[in-house]
Amino acid sequence: MAYLTLKDINKIYPNGFHAVHDFNLEIEKGEFIVFVGPSGCGKSTTLRMIAGLEDISKGDFLINGKRANEMGPREREIAMVFQSYALYPQMTVYDNLAFGLTLQGVDEDVIDEKVKKTAKILGLTDYLDRLPRALSGGQRQRVAVGRAIIRKVGIFLMDEPLSNLDAKQRVTMRSEITQIHRETGATTIYVTHDQTEAMTMADRIVVMKAGYVQQVGTPYELYFKPVNVFVAGFIGEPPMNFQRGTVKDGAICFGNNKLDLSKKLSAEQLAAYEGKGIVFGFRPESIVLGAQPDSYQLTSDVELTEMLGDNTNVYITSGDDKAILKVDPHDTPEVDSTITFSIPYANVYLFDGETEMVIDC
Ligand code: ATP
C-alpha cells in the first residue's frame, strides 16, 4: 500500500477557476517527489491540498490508506517550508528552531539536544545566538529547513524553498536538502519550476502543465522517454530542438536537409503519417560533429557560439529553421561557417504533429 495516495484530485477555486484536474499519484514511504512545471500550472495548489491548507474540491487524499481529506494540517503530521522563510524576526536562531517543540511542551533538555543536533546537520552551530536579520539568505533558508526537520514528521513539504537564494547558494542547498532527506528518510514533496532542481533531487518527478499531470517518472525516464513535446521540451537545458513539418514522400525537411523518416518509422506508420504533421526532436547534446553512420547527416550555418567552459552552445540555421547544438569547446566551429553534423537515429524523437504525443518508434 502506498504511503500517500492522491486519487482523481481536483481543485476548483471559489471563483470557478479549475486549477487542478484529476491528479493521480501514489507515493511510497521515504520517496522524494518533485512537482515541476511553469508558473501557474497548479503545483502549489496541489501541495497546499496535501498540506491541508486548501480544500480538495473533488477526489480522495489518503495517508497510509486512511482518508485524510478532512484532517487538519496538524493531524496530517506534516512539516512545510515555504519560499518566504517565515522566521520569527525577534527570536534567535536557537529559539526559532526550538519554537515548535516548545509549543508541543517537549522537555527542555530534549529540545536543547535536538536544536544542537539540527544546527550541526545544517552548519548553524555558530549562529545559534543570532537574530535572522544578521544571517545571509542561505543561512536563513537553513533555519527554515531546520525548523521543519526538527520535529519528527512523516511528510515534509517544500514550496520553492530555494528561489530567494543566488545560483551558488541554490546548488549548495540542493545537495544539503538531498542529504537531509537521506538522513531523515521523511517522505518529501518538493515544488519547483526549475527542471535542474527536479532532475538532481527527485526519486520521481511529476511534470504539470495548466493543471494537468503530463508525466510521472524518474529523472532518467523523463529525459530519455518523454511522453510528449511539452515534457521533452521542459526537461533538458538547452531544451530539445523541435522541427515541425508535414510528411511528404516519407520525409520532412530541416532547412535544406531532407530527413528520411523510414529510418525511424515502419511502412505502416509512414503511410499513416503521409501528408500529416510530425515533430522531429533531437537534444542539443545528442549530436556528433561530422558525418557518422546510422545517423541523419545535416548541414547548417553557424549563427552564434557560446563558450560555457565545459561545452559550447552552437546556434545553427538552415533556411528558416533554427536549432542549438552542444559541442566540445575544443571543437567550437567558426561563426558564419557551414558545418555538417550527425544525429544518430537512436537519438531522434518523433511526435504526432496534432496530439504532440510521442510516436512509438
Ligand atoms: P507558481 O510557480 O507561479 O507558484 P503554481 O504552479 O504553483 O505557480 P498555483 O499557485 O498552484 O500555481 O496556481 C494555479 C492556478 O490557480 C493559477 O492560474 C492561479 O492563478 C490560480 N489560483 C491560485 N490561487 C487561487 C485562488 N485563491 N483563487 C483563484 N485562482 C487561484
JSON list of N, CA, C and O in Angstrom, two decimals, residues 125-159:
[
{"chain": "A", "resi": 125, "resn": "THR", "atom": "N", "xyz": [25.65, 25.80, 13.84]},
{"chain": "A", "resi": 125, "resn": "THR", "atom": "CA", "xyz": [26.10, 25.78, 15.25]},
{"chain": "A", "resi": 125, "resn": "THR", "atom": "C", "xyz": [26.64, 27.13, 15.70]},
{"chain": "A", "resi": 125, "resn": "THR", "atom": "O", "xyz": [26.36, 27.58, 16.80]},
{"chain": "A", "resi": 126, "resn": "ASP", "atom": "N", "xyz": [27.38, 27.80, 14.83]},
{"chain": "A", "resi": 126, "resn": "ASP", "atom": "CA", "xyz": [28.00, 29.08, 15.23]},
{"chain": "A", "resi": 126, "resn": "ASP", "atom": "C", "xyz": [27.02, 30.26, 15.18]},
{"chain": "A", "resi": 126, "resn": "ASP", "atom": "O", "xyz": [27.41, 31.38, 15.48]},
{"chain": "A", "resi": 127, "resn": "TYR", "atom": "N", "xyz": [25.80, 30.00, 14.76]},
{"chain": "A", "resi": 127, "resn": "TYR", "atom": "CA", "xyz": [24.88, 31.12, 14.57]},
{"chain": "A", "resi": 127, "resn": "TYR", "atom": "C", "xyz": [23.67, 31.05, 15.50]},
{"chain": "A", "resi": 127, "resn": "TYR", "atom": "O", "xyz": [22.73, 31.82, 15.34]},
{"chain": "A", "resi": 128, "resn": "LEU", "atom": "N", "xyz": [23.71, 30.16, 16.47]},
{"chain": "A", "resi": 128, "resn": "LEU", "atom": "CA", "xyz": [22.51, 29.92, 17.28]},
{"chain": "A", "resi": 128, "resn": "LEU", "atom": "C", "xyz": [22.04, 31.15, 18.06]},
{"chain": "A", "resi": 128, "resn": "LEU", "atom": "O", "xyz": [20.85, 31.30, 18.33]},
{"chain": "A", "resi": 129, "resn": "ASP", "atom": "N", "xyz": [22.97, 32.06, 18.40]},
{"chain": "A", "resi": 129, "resn": "ASP", "atom": "CA", "xyz": [22.59, 33.26, 19.17]},
{"chain": "A", "resi": 129, "resn": "ASP", "atom": "C", "xyz": [22.17, 34.43, 18.30]},
{"chain": "A", "resi": 129, "resn": "ASP", "atom": "O", "xyz": [21.80, 35.47, 18.81]},
{"chain": "A", "resi": 130, "resn": "ARG", "atom": "N", "xyz": [22.29, 34.26, 16.99]},
{"chain": "A", "resi": 130, "resn": "ARG", "atom": "CA", "xyz": [21.99, 35.41, 16.12]},
{"chain": "A", "resi": 130, "resn": "ARG", "atom": "C", "xyz": [20.50, 35.56, 15.83]},
{"chain": "A", "resi": 130, "resn": "ARG", "atom": "O", "xyz": [19.76, 34.58, 15.83]},
{"chain": "A", "resi": 131, "resn": "LEU", "atom": "N", "xyz": [20.12, 36.80, 15.50]},
{"chain": "A", "resi": 131, "resn": "LEU", "atom": "CA", "xyz": [18.77, 37.04, 15.02]},
{"chain": "A", "resi": 131, "resn": "LEU", "atom": "C", "xyz": [18.75, 36.83, 13.50]},
{"chain": "A", "resi": 131, "resn": "LEU", "atom": "O", "xyz": [19.79, 37.00, 12.84]},
{"chain": "A", "resi": 132, "resn": "PRO", "atom": "N", "xyz": [17.61, 36.48, 12.93]},
{"chain": "A", "resi": 132, "resn": "PRO", "atom": "CA", "xyz": [17.55, 36.23, 11.48]},
{"chain": "A", "resi": 132, "resn": "PRO", "atom": "C", "xyz": [18.13, 37.37, 10.63]},
{"chain": "A", "resi": 132, "resn": "PRO", "atom": "O", "xyz": [18.74, 37.12, 9.60]},
{"chain": "A", "resi": 133, "resn": "ARG", "atom": "N", "xyz": [17.93, 38.62, 11.08]},
{"chain": "A", "resi": 133, "resn": "ARG", "atom": "CA", "xyz": [18.40, 39.72, 10.22]},
{"chain": "A", "resi": 133, "resn": "ARG", "atom": "C", "xyz": [19.92, 39.75, 10.11]},
{"chain": "A", "resi": 133, "resn": "ARG", "atom": "O", "xyz": [20.46, 40.39, 9.21]},
{"chain": "A", "resi": 134, "resn": "ALA", "atom": "N", "xyz": [20.60, 39.06, 11.02]},
{"chain": "A", "resi": 134, "resn": "ALA", "atom": "CA", "xyz": [22.07, 39.02, 10.96]},
{"chain": "A", "resi": 134, "resn": "ALA", "atom": "C", "xyz": [22.57, 37.77, 10.23]},
{"chain": "A", "resi": 134, "resn": "ALA", "atom": "O", "xyz": [23.70, 37.35, 10.43]},
{"chain": "A", "resi": 135, "resn": "LEU", "atom": "N", "xyz": [21.71, 37.19, 9.41]},
{"chain": "A", "resi": 135, "resn": "LEU", "atom": "CA", "xyz": [22.10, 35.99, 8.65]},
{"chain": "A", "resi": 135, "resn": "LEU", "atom": "C", "xyz": [22.01, 36.26, 7.16]},
{"chain": "A", "resi": 135, "resn": "LEU", "atom": "O", "xyz": [21.24, 37.13, 6.73]},
{"chain": "A", "resi": 136, "resn": "SER", "atom": "N", "xyz": [22.77, 35.49, 6.38]},
{"chain": "A", "resi": 136, "resn": "SER", "atom": "CA", "xyz": [22.64, 35.60, 4.92]},
{"chain": "A", "resi": 136, "resn": "SER", "atom": "C", "xyz": [21.37, 34.86, 4.49]},
{"chain": "A", "resi": 136, "resn": "SER", "atom": "O", "xyz": [20.78, 34.11, 5.28]},
{"chain": "A", "resi": 137, "resn": "GLY", "atom": "N", "xyz": [20.97, 35.06, 3.24]},
{"chain": "A", "resi": 137, "resn": "GLY", "atom": "CA", "xyz": [19.77, 34.40, 2.72]},
{"chain": "A", "resi": 137, "resn": "GLY", "atom": "C", "xyz": [19.88, 32.88, 2.85]},
{"chain": "A", "resi": 137, "resn": "GLY", "atom": "O", "xyz": [18.93, 32.21, 3.25]},
{"chain": "A", "resi": 138, "resn": "GLY", "atom": "N", "xyz": [21.05, 32.36, 2.55]},
{"chain": "A", "resi": 138, "resn": "GLY", "atom": "CA", "xyz": [21.26, 30.91, 2.60]},
{"chain": "A", "resi": 138, "resn": "GLY", "atom": "C", "xyz": [21.13, 30.39, 4.03]},
{"chain": "A", "resi": 138, "resn": "GLY", "atom": "O", "xyz": [20.55, 29.34, 4.28]},
{"chain": "A", "resi": 139, "resn": "GLN", "atom": "N", "xyz": [21.69, 31.16, 4.97]},
{"chain": "A", "resi": 139, "resn": "GLN", "atom": "CA", "xyz": [21.62, 30.74, 6.38]},
{"chain": "A", "resi": 139, "resn": "GLN", "atom": "C", "xyz": [20.18, 30.79, 6.88]},
{"chain": "A", "resi": 139, "resn": "GLN", "atom": "O", "xyz": [19.73, 29.89, 7.58]},
{"chain": "A", "resi": 140, "resn": "ARG", "atom": "N", "xyz": [19.44, 31.82, 6.46]},
{"chain": "A", "resi": 140, "resn": "ARG", "atom": "CA", "xyz": [18.02, 31.92, 6.87]},
{"chain": "A", "resi": 140, "resn": "ARG", "atom": "C", "xyz": [17.24, 30.72, 6.35]},
{"chain": "A", "resi": 140, "resn": "ARG", "atom": "O", "xyz": [16.40, 30.15, 7.02]},
{"chain": "A", "resi": 141, "resn": "GLN", "atom": "N", "xyz": [17.57, 30.36, 5.09]},
{"chain": "A", "resi": 141, "resn": "GLN", "atom": "CA", "xyz": [16.87, 29.23, 4.49]},
{"chain": "A", "resi": 141, "resn": "GLN", "atom": "C", "xyz": [17.17, 27.95, 5.27]},
{"chain": "A", "resi": 141, "resn": "GLN", "atom": "O", "xyz": [16.30, 27.11, 5.46]},
{"chain": "A", "resi": 142, "resn": "ARG", "atom": "N", "xyz": [18.41, 27.84, 5.74]},
{"chain": "A", "resi": 142, "resn": "ARG", "atom": "CA", "xyz": [18.77, 26.66, 6.54]},
{"chain": "A", "resi": 142, "resn": "ARG", "atom": "C", "xyz": [17.97, 26.61, 7.83]},
{"chain": "A", "resi": 142, "resn": "ARG", "atom": "O", "xyz": [17.55, 25.54, 8.26]},
{"chain": "A", "resi": 143, "resn": "VAL", "atom": "N", "xyz": [17.77, 27.78, 8.44]},
{"chain": "A", "resi": 143, "resn": "VAL", "atom": "CA", "xyz": [16.99, 27.81, 9.69]},
{"chain": "A", "resi": 143, "resn": "VAL", "atom": "C", "xyz": [15.55, 27.35, 9.38]},
{"chain": "A", "resi": 143, "resn": "VAL", "atom": "O", "xyz": [14.97, 26.56, 10.13]},
{"chain": "A", "resi": 144, "resn": "ALA", "atom": "N", "xyz": [15.01, 27.84, 8.25]},
{"chain": "A", "resi": 144, "resn": "ALA", "atom": "CA", "xyz": [13.64, 27.46, 7.88]},
{"chain": "A", "resi": 144, "resn": "ALA", "atom": "C", "xyz": [13.55, 25.94, 7.68]},
{"chain": "A", "resi": 144, "resn": "ALA", "atom": "O", "xyz": [12.60, 25.30, 8.12]},
{"chain": "A", "resi": 145, "resn": "VAL", "atom": "N", "xyz": [14.56, 25.37, 7.02]},
{"chain": "A", "resi": 145, "resn": "VAL", "atom": "CA", "xyz": [14.57, 23.92, 6.81]},
{"chain": "A", "resi": 145, "resn": "VAL", "atom": "C", "xyz": [14.73, 23.22, 8.17]},
{"chain": "A", "resi": 145, "resn": "VAL", "atom": "O", "xyz": [14.03, 22.25, 8.47]},
{"chain": "A", "resi": 146, "resn": "GLY", "atom": "N", "xyz": [15.62, 23.76, 9.00]},
{"chain": "A", "resi": 146, "resn": "GLY", "atom": "CA", "xyz": [15.87, 23.18, 10.32]},
{"chain": "A", "resi": 146, "resn": "GLY", "atom": "C", "xyz": [14.61, 23.15, 11.16]},
{"chain": "A", "resi": 146, "resn": "GLY", "atom": "O", "xyz": [14.32, 22.16, 11.84]},
{"chain": "A", "resi": 147, "resn": "ARG", "atom": "N", "xyz": [13.83, 24.23, 11.09]},
{"chain": "A", "resi": 147, "resn": "ARG", "atom": "CA", "xyz": [12.61, 24.30, 11.88]},
{"chain": "A", "resi": 147, "resn": "ARG", "atom": "C", "xyz": [11.62, 23.22, 11.46]},
{"chain": "A", "resi": 147, "resn": "ARG", "atom": "O", "xyz": [10.84, 22.73, 12.26]},
{"chain": "A", "resi": 148, "resn": "ALA", "atom": "N", "xyz": [11.66, 22.89, 10.18]},
{"chain": "A", "resi": 148, "resn": "ALA", "atom": "CA", "xyz": [10.77, 21.84, 9.68]},
{"chain": "A", "resi": 148, "resn": "ALA", "atom": "C", "xyz": [11.26, 20.45, 10.06]},
{"chain": "A", "resi": 148, "resn": "ALA", "atom": "O", "xyz": [10.47, 19.59, 10.45]},
{"chain": "A", "resi": 149, "resn": "ILE", "atom": "N", "xyz": [12.58, 20.23, 9.96]},
{"chain": "A", "resi": 149, "resn": "ILE", "atom": "CA", "xyz": [13.06, 18.84, 10.18]},
{"chain": "A", "resi": 149, "resn": "ILE", "atom": "C", "xyz": [13.25, 18.50, 11.66]},
{"chain": "A", "resi": 149, "resn": "ILE", "atom": "O", "xyz": [13.41, 17.35, 12.01]},
{"chain": "A", "resi": 150, "resn": "ILE", "atom": "N", "xyz": [13.23, 19.52, 12.54]},
{"chain": "A", "resi": 150, "resn": "ILE", "atom": "CA", "xyz": [13.49, 19.26, 13.96]},
{"chain": "A", "resi": 150, "resn": "ILE", "atom": "C", "xyz": [12.37, 18.43, 14.58]},
{"chain": "A", "resi": 150, "resn": "ILE", "atom": "O", "xyz": [12.60, 17.64, 15.48]},
{"chain": "A", "resi": 151, "resn": "ARG", "atom": "N", "xyz": [11.16, 18.62, 14.06]},
{"chain": "A", "resi": 151, "resn": "ARG", "atom": "CA", "xyz": [10.06, 17.78, 14.54]},
{"chain": "A", "resi": 151, "resn": "ARG", "atom": "C", "xyz": [10.08, 16.50, 13.71]},
{"chain": "A", "resi": 151, "resn": "ARG", "atom": "O", "xyz": [10.34, 16.56, 12.52]},
{"chain": "A", "resi": 152, "resn": "LYS", "atom": "N", "xyz": [9.82, 15.39, 14.37]},
{"chain": "A", "resi": 152, "resn": "LYS", "atom": "CA", "xyz": [9.81, 14.15, 13.61]},
{"chain": "A", "resi": 152, "resn": "LYS", "atom": "C", "xyz": [8.46, 14.04, 12.92]},
{"chain": "A", "resi": 152, "resn": "LYS", "atom": "O", "xyz": [7.44, 13.82, 13.56]},
{"chain": "A", "resi": 153, "resn": "VAL", "atom": "N", "xyz": [8.46, 14.28, 11.62]},
{"chain": "A", "resi": 153, "resn": "VAL", "atom": "CA", "xyz": [7.20, 14.19, 10.89]},
{"chain": "A", "resi": 153, "resn": "VAL", "atom": "C", "xyz": [7.36, 13.17, 9.77]},
{"chain": "A", "resi": 153, "resn": "VAL", "atom": "O", "xyz": [8.48, 12.88, 9.34]},
{"chain": "A", "resi": 154, "resn": "GLY", "atom": "N", "xyz": [6.24, 12.66, 9.33]},
{"chain": "A", "resi": 154, "resn": "GLY", "atom": "CA", "xyz": [6.28, 11.67, 8.26]},
{"chain": "A", "resi": 154, "resn": "GLY", "atom": "C", "xyz": [6.41, 12.31, 6.89]},
{"chain": "A", "resi": 154, "resn": "GLY", "atom": "O", "xyz": [6.96, 11.73, 5.97]},
{"chain": "A", "resi": 155, "resn": "ILE", "atom": "N", "xyz": [5.86, 13.54, 6.78]},
{"chain": "A", "resi": 155, "resn": "ILE", "atom": "CA", "xyz": [5.77, 14.15, 5.46]},
{"chain": "A", "resi": 155, "resn": "ILE", "atom": "C", "xyz": [6.37, 15.55, 5.50]},
{"chain": "A", "resi": 155, "resn": "ILE", "atom": "O", "xyz": [6.02, 16.36, 6.36]},
{"chain": "A", "resi": 156, "resn": "PHE", "atom": "N", "xyz": [7.23, 15.80, 4.56]},
{"chain": "A", "resi": 156, "resn": "PHE", "atom": "CA", "xyz": [7.97, 17.05, 4.52]},
{"chain": "A", "resi": 156, "resn": "PHE", "atom": "C", "xyz": [7.62, 17.73, 3.18]},
{"chain": "A", "resi": 156, "resn": "PHE", "atom": "O", "xyz": [7.87, 17.16, 2.12]},
{"chain": "A", "resi": 157, "resn": "LEU", "atom": "N", "xyz": [7.01, 18.91, 3.26]},
{"chain": "A", "resi": 157, "resn": "LEU", "atom": "CA", "xyz": [6.57, 19.59, 2.04]},
{"chain": "A", "resi": 157, "resn": "LEU", "atom": "C", "xyz": [7.38, 20.87, 1.84]},
{"chain": "A", "resi": 157, "resn": "LEU", "atom": "O", "xyz": [7.56, 21.64, 2.80]},
{"chain": "A", "resi": 158, "resn": "MET", "atom": "N", "xyz": [7.87, 21.10, 0.64]},
{"chain": "A", "resi": 158, "resn": "MET", "atom": "CA", "xyz": [8.66, 22.31, 0.39]},
{"chain": "A", "resi": 158, "resn": "MET", "atom": "C", "xyz": [8.17, 22.99, -0.88]},
{"chain": "A", "resi": 158, "resn": "MET", "atom": "O", "xyz": [8.09, 22.36, -1.94]},
{"chain": "A", "resi": 159, "resn": "ASP", "atom": "N", "xyz": [7.86, 24.28, -0.74]},
{"chain": "A", "resi": 159, "resn": "ASP", "atom": "CA", "xyz": [7.37, 25.04, -1.90]},
{"chain": "A", "resi": 159, "resn": "ASP", "atom": "C", "xyz": [8.42, 26.05, -2.34]},
{"chain": "A", "resi": 159, "resn": "ASP", "atom": "O", "xyz": [8.59, 27.08, -1.67]}
]
